[in-house]
Coordinates of C-alpha atoms in Angstrom, one line a residue:
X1 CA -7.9 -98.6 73.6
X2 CA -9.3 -100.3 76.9
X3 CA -8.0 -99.3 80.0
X4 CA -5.8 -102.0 82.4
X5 CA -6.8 -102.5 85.9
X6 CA -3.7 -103.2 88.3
X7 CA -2.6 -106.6 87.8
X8 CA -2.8 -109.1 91.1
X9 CA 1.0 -109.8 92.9
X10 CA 3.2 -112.0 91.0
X11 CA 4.2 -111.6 87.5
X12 CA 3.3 -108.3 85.6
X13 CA 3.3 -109.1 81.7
X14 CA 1.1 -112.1 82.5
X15 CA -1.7 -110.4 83.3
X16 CA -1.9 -108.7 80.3
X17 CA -2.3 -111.2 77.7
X18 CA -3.2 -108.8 74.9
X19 CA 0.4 -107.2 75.3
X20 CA 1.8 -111.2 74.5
X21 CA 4.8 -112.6 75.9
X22 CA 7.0 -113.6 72.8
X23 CA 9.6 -111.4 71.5
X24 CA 9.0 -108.8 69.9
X25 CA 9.9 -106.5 66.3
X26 CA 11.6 -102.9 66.3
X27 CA 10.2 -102.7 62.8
X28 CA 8.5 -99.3 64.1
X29 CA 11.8 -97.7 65.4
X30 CA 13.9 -98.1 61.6
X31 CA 11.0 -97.7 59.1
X32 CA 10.2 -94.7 57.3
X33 CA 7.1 -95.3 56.4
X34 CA 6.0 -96.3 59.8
X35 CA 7.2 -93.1 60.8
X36 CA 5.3 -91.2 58.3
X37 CA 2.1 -92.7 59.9
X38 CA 2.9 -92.0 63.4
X39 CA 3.0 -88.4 62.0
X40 CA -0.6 -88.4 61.1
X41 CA -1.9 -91.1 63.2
X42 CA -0.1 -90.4 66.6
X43 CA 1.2 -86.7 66.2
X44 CA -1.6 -85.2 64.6
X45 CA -4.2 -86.9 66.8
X46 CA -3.2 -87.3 70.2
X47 CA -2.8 -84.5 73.1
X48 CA 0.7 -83.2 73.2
X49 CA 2.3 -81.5 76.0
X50 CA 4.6 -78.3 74.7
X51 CA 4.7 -76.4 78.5
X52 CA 3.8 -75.2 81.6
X53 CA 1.5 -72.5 82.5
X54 CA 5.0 -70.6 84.4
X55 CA 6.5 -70.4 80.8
X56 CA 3.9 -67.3 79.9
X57 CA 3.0 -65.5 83.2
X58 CA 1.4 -62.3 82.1
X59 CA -0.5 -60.6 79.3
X60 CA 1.3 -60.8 75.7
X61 CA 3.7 -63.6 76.9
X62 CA 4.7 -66.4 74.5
X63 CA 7.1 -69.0 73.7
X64 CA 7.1 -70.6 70.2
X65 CA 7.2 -74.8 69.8
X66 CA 8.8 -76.4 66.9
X67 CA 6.5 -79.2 66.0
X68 CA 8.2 -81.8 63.2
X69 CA 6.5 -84.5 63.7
X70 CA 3.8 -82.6 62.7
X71 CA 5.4 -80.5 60.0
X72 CA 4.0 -77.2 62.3
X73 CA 5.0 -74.7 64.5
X74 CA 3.4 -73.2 67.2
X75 CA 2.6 -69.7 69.1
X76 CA 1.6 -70.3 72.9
X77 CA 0.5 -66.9 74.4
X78 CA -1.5 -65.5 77.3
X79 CA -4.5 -63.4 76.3
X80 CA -5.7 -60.1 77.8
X81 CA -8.1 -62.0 80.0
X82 CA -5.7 -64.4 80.8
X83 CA -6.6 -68.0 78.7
X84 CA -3.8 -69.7 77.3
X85 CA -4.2 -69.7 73.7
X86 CA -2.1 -71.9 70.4
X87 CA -1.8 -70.5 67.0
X88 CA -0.1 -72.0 63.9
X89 CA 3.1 -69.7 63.7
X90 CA 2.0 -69.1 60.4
X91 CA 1.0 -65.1 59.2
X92 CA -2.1 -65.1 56.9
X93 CA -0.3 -63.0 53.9
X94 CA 2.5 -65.0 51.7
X95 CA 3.0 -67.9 54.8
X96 CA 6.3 -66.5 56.5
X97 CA 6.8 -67.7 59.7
X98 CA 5.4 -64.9 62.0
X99 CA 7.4 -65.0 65.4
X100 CA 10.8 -65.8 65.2
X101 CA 14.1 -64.3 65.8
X102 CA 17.8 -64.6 64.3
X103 CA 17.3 -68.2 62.6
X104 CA 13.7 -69.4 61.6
X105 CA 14.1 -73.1 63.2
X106 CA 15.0 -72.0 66.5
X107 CA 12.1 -71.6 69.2
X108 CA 11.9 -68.2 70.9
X109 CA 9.8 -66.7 73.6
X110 CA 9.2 -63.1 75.1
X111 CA 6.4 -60.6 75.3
X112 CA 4.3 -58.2 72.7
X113 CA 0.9 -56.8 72.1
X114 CA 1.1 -57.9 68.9
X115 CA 2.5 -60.5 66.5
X116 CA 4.3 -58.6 63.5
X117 CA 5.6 -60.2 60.5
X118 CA 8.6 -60.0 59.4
X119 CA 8.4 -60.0 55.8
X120 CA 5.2 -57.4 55.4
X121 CA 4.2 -56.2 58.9
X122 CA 0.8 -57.6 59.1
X123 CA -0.1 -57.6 62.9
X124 CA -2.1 -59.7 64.8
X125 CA -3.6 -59.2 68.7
X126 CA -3.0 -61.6 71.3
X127 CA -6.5 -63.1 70.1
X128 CA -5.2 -64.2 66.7
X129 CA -7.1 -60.8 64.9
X130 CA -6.0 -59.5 61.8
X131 CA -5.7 -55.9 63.0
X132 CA -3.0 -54.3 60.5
X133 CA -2.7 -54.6 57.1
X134 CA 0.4 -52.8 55.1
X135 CA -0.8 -50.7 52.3
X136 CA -4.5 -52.5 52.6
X137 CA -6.0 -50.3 50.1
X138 CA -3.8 -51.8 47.8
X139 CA -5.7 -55.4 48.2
X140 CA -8.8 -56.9 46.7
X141 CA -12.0 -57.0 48.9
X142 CA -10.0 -58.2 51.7
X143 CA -12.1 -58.7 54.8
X144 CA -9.4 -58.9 58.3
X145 CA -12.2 -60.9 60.4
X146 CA -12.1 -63.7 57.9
X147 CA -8.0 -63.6 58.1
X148 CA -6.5 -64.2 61.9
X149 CA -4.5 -66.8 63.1
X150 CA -4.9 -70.5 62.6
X151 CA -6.0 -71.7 66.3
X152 CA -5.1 -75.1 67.6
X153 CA -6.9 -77.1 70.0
X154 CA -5.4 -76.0 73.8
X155 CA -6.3 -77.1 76.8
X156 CA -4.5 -76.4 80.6
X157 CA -4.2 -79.9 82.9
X158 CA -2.7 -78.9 86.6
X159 CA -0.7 -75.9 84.5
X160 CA 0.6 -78.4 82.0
X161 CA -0.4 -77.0 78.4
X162 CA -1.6 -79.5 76.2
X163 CA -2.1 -79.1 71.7
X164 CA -3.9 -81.1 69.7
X165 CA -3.4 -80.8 66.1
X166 CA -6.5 -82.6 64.9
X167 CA -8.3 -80.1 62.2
X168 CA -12.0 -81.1 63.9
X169 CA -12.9 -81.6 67.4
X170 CA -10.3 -84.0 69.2
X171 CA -11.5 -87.3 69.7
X172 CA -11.1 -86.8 73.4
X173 CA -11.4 -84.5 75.6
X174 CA -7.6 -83.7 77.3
X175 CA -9.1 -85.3 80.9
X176 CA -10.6 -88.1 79.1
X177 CA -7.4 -89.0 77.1
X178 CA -5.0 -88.8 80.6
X179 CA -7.8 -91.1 82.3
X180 CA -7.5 -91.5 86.3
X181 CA -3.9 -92.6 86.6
X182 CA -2.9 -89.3 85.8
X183 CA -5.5 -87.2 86.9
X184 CA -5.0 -88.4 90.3
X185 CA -1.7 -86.5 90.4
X186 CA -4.1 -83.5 90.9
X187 CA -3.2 -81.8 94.4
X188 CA 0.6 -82.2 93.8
X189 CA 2.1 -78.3 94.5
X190 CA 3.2 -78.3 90.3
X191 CA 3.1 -74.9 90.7
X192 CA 5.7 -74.6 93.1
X193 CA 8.1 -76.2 90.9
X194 CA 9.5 -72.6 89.8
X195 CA 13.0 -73.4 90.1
X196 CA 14.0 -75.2 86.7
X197 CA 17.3 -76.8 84.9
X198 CA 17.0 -77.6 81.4
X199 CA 18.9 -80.2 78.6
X200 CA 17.8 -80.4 75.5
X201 CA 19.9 -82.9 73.4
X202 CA 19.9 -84.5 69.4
X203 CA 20.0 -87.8 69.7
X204 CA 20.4 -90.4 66.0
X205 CA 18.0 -92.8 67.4
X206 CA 13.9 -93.0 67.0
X207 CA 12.4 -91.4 70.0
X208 CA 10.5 -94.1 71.4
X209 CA 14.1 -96.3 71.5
X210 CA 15.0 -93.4 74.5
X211 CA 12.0 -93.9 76.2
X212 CA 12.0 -97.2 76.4
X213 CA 15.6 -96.4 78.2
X214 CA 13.8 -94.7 81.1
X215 CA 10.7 -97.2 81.5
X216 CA 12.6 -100.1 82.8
X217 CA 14.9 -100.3 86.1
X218 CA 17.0 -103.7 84.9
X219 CA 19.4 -102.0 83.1
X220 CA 20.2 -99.3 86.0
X221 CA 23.0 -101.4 88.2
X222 CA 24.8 -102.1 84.7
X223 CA 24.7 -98.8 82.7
X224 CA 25.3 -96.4 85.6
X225 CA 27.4 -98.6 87.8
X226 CA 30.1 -97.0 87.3
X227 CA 28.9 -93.6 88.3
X228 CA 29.1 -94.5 91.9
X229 CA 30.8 -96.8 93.8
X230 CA 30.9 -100.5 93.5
X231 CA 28.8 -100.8 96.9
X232 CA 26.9 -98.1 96.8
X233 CA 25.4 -99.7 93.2
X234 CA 24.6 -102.8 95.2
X235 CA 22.9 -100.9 97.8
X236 CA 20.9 -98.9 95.1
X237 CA 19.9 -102.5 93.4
X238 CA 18.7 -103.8 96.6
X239 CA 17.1 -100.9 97.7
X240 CA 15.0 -100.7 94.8
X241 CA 16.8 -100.0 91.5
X242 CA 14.4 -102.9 89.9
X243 CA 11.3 -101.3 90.2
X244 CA 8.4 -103.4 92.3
X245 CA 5.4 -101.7 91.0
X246 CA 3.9 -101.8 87.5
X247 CA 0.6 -99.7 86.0
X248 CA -1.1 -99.2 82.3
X249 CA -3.8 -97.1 81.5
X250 CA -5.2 -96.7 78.4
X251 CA -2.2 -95.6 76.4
X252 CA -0.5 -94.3 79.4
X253 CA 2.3 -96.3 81.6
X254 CA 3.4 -95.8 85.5
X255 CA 6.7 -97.2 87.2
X256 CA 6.9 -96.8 90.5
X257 CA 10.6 -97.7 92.8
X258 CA 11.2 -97.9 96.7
X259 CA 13.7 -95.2 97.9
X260 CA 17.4 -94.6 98.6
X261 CA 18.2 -92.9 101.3
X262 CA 21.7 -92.0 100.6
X263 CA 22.9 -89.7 103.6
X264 CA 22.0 -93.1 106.2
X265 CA 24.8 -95.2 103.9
X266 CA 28.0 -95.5 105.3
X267 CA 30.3 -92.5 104.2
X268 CA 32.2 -94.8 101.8
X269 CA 29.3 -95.3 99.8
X270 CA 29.2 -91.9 98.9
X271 CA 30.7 -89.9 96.9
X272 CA 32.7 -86.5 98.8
X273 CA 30.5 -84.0 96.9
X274 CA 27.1 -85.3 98.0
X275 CA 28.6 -85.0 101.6
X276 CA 29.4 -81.6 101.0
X277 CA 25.9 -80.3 98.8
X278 CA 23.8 -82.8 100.6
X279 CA 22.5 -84.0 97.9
X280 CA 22.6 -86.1 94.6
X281 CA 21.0 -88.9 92.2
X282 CA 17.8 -88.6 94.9
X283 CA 17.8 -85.3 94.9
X284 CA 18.3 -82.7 97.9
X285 CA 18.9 -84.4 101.2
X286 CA 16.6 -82.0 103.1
X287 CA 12.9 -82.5 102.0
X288 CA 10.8 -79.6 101.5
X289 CA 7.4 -79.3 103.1
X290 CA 4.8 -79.8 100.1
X291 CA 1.7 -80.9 101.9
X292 CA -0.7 -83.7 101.6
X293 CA 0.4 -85.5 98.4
X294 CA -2.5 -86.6 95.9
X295 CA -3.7 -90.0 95.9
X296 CA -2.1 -91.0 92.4
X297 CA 1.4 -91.1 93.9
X298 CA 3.1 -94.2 95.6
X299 CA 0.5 -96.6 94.4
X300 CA 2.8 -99.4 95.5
X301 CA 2.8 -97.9 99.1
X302 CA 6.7 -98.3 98.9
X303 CA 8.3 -97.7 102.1
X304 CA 11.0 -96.3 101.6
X305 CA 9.2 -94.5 98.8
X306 CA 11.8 -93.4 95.5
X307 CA 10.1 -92.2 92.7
X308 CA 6.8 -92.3 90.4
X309 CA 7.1 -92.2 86.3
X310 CA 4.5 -91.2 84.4
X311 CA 4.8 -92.1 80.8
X312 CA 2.0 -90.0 78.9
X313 CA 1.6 -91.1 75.3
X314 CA 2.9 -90.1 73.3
X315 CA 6.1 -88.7 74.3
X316 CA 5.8 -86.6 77.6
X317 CA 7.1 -88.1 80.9
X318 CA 6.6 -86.9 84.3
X319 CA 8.7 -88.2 87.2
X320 CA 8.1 -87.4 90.8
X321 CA 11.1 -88.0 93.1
X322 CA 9.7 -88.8 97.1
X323 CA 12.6 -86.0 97.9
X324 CA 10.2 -83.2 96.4
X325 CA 11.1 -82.6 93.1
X326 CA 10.1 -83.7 89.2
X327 CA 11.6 -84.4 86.3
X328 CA 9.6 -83.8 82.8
X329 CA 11.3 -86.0 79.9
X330 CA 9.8 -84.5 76.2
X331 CA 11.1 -87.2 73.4
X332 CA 10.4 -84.8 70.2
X333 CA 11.3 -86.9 66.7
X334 CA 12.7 -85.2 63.6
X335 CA 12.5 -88.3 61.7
X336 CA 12.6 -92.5 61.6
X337 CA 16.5 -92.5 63.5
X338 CA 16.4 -89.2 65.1
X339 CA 14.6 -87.1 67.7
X340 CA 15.7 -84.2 70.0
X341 CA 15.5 -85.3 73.8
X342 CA 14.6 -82.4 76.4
X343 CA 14.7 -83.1 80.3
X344 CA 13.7 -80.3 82.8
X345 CA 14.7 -80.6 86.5
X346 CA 12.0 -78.7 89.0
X347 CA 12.3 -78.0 92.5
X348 CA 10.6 -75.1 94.5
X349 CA 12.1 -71.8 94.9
X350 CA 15.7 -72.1 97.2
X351 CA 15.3 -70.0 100.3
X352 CA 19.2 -70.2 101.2
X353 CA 22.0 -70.3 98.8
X354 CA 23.0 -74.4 100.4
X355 CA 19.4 -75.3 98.8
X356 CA 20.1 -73.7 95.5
X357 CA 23.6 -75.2 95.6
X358 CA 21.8 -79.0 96.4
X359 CA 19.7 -78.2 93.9
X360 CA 22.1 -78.0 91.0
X361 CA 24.0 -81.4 92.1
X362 CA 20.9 -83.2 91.6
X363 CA 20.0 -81.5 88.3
X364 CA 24.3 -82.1 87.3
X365 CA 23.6 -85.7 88.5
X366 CA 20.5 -86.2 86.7
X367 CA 22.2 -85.1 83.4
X368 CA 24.9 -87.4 83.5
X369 CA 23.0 -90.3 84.0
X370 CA 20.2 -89.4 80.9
X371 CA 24.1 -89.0 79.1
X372 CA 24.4 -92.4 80.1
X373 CA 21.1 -93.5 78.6
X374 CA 21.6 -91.9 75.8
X375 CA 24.7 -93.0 75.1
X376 CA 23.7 -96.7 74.0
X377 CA 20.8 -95.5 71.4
X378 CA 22.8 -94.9 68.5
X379 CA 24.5 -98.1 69.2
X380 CA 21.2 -99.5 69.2
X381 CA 19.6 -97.8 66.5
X382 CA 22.8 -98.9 63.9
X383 CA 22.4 -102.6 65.1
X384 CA 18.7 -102.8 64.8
X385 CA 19.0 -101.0 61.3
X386 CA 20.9 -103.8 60.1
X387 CA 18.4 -106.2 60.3
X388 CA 20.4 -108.9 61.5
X389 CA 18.0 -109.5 64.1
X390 CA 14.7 -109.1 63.3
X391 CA 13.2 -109.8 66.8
X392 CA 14.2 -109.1 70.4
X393 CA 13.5 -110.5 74.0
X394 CA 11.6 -108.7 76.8
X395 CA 11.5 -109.5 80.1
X396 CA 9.2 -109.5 82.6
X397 CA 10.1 -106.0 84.4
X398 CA 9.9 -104.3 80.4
X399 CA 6.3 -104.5 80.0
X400 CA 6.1 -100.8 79.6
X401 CA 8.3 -101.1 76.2
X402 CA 6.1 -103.7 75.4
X403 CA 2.7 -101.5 75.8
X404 CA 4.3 -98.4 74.4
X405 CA 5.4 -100.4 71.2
X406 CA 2.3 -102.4 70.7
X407 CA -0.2 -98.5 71.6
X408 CA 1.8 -96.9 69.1
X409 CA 0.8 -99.8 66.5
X410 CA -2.9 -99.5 67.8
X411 CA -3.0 -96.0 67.0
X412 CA -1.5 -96.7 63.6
X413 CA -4.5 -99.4 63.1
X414 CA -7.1 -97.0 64.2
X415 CA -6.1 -94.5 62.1
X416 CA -5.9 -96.5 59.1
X417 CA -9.5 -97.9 59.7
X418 CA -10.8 -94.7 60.2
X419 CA -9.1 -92.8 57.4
X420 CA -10.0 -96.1 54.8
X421 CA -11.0 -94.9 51.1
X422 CA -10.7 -91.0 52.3
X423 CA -8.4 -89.1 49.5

């Protein structure tokens, strides 16, 4: 899995001849059996966001992560000491699900001291100990040390928690699978993103078909066009809807825009309510004081500057507006067609009740327009199912889809080499 440098100006998909220029198959986004490998080849393997460090503040908080792609879920707590620990949500008795609360598929979160099941009250510290076994007389040379939790690989990357589910050591380390491109968004104030709006969504499409939605910019004038007015969409387009700024590495992807500023368009090129909240698709007219920014962002030196999307593989996406707030896209899939899509809007803490006010336009805004996207991958999903067409045309400016499509089939490769003749 080499790594890309940044292509030379000019065309991007050129300069990568490994990814190929022809069109290409959605044979991975309908087949079952493709999907049962990206289980153990991608989902079992590869580092997995499921949080941020904010989620579990203090001693004996969790939050539970339902994990199907993996056939798993998970406990994420913070220890006594502090560490951020991930246990199989699994108790050690008769395999009951240990923390959960009205219905058993739903993820919870909260606070303990200890993990009780259920079904038979074994308990379990923070640390994953055994410490409290019902009626333990009544068992046969049972030893607790040799019974805690199942622990799974965790590691914290600028407060985001990462899992991997790979029974040995993971192949990488978490810094060595995000490589440079990401690492160089060290230094951005993450944890000052404490102000959060979050979707979740089911969606009856595979869940790299929606994230090939948000790594291209060519479909933006067309799809949400209509959202806004007729000039203001041709203002957007030129201003940089069509993204100028292209960037693999390793299995990771970067698009990078020039900005909008929407409050210097003529008035009629708004719509009344961003008048009145200031704010809107960009975000919160008034720009927050965040510092120096890290040298990872704005690789393109856009000026205007719009926005940065990281597109971690597998399925994690995080997206930097220039107007000083994120997105974070999680595409989680439940089978070959279907996947549950969650999108969390950050901003720092409002300090009058106009910013919190701004702040929920742009999270409202954001929402319709992933409803947007979303809206065409059933569609799609139906038509490619059919088979009519067995292979599809990429342009240029959908490189991304191209990588994301051909990684996830390297993966698949590796893992079949590796795992050859092993029952």
């Amino acid at each position: 899995m080499a790594r890309f440098p940044k292509p030379p100006e000019g065309s991007w998909t050129q300069h990568y001849p490994e990814l190929g220029t022809g069109p290409v198959s959605y044979e991975d986004s309908i087949t079952p059996e493709i999907w049962e490998l990206e289980r153990k080849a991608i989902f079992k393997r590869a580092w997995l966001n499921v949080g941020r460090v904010e989620q579990i503040p203090r001693k004996g908080s969790y939050f539970t992560k339902e994990l199907a792609a993996a056939n798993t879920s998970l406990i994420l707590t913070r220890t006594g000491d502090g560490e951020i620990k991930a246990y199989h949500n699994i108790c050690r008795h008769r395999g009951n699900k240990l923390v959960w609360n009205d219905l058993p598929q739903e993820e919870t979160s909260g606070t303990c001291r200890q993990f009780t099941c259920k079904y038979h009250a074994w308990r379990y510290d923070l640390d994953g100990n055994l410490t409290f076994v019902q009626q333990e007389g009544e068992f046969f040379d049972l030893d607790k040390s040799k019974y805690g939790l199942v622990d799974v690989h965790c590691e914290v990357w600028a407060g985001f928690i990462f899992v991997n589910l790979s029974k040995g050591a993971p192949e990488q380390s978490l810094r060595d699978f995000l490589g440079p491109m990401v690492t160089d968004l060290e230094g951005y104030p993450f944890d000052r993103m404490t102000s959060r709006f979050t979707y979740r969504s089911e969606v009856k499409a595979n869940w790299k078909l929606y994230m090939d939605a948000f790594q291209e910019f060519y479909h933006a004038p067309i799809l949400h066009g209509n959202q806004s007015p007729t000039a203001y969409s041709k203002a957007a387009a030129q201003a940089g809807f069509e993204a100028p700024h292209y960037q693999l590495d390793g299995p990771h992807r970067l698009v990078s825009t020039s900005g909008v500023k929407a409050w210097e368009m003529a008035a009629e090129m708004r719509k009344p309510v961003e008048d009145i909240c200031q704010s809107g698709l960009f975000g919160p007219w008034e720009k927050p004081d965040l510092g120096e920014m890290p040298v990872g962002l704005n690789p393109a030196k856009c000026d205007p500057w719009g926005l940065d999307s990281f597109q971690l593989f597998p399925n994690f996406t995080i997206l930097i507006w220039s107007q000083g707030w994120m997105l974070t896209y999680h595409y989680w899939p439940t089978s070959h067609n279907t996947h549950i899509f969650e999108g969390t809007a950050y901003f720092p803490e409002p300090r009058t009740p106009r910013e919190r006010i701004a702040q929920e336009l742009a999270a409202v805004t954001f929402k319709e327009f992933s409803l947007q996207d979303a809206n065409t991958l059933e569609a799609t999903q139906s038509m490619i199912e059919s088979q009519v067409v067995r292979e599809f045309l990429l342009n240029d400016q959908e490189i991304l889809i191209r990588h994301l499509h051909k990684e996830t089939a390297a993966w698949i490769d590796d893992f079949q080499r590796k795992t050859a003749g092993v029952k």
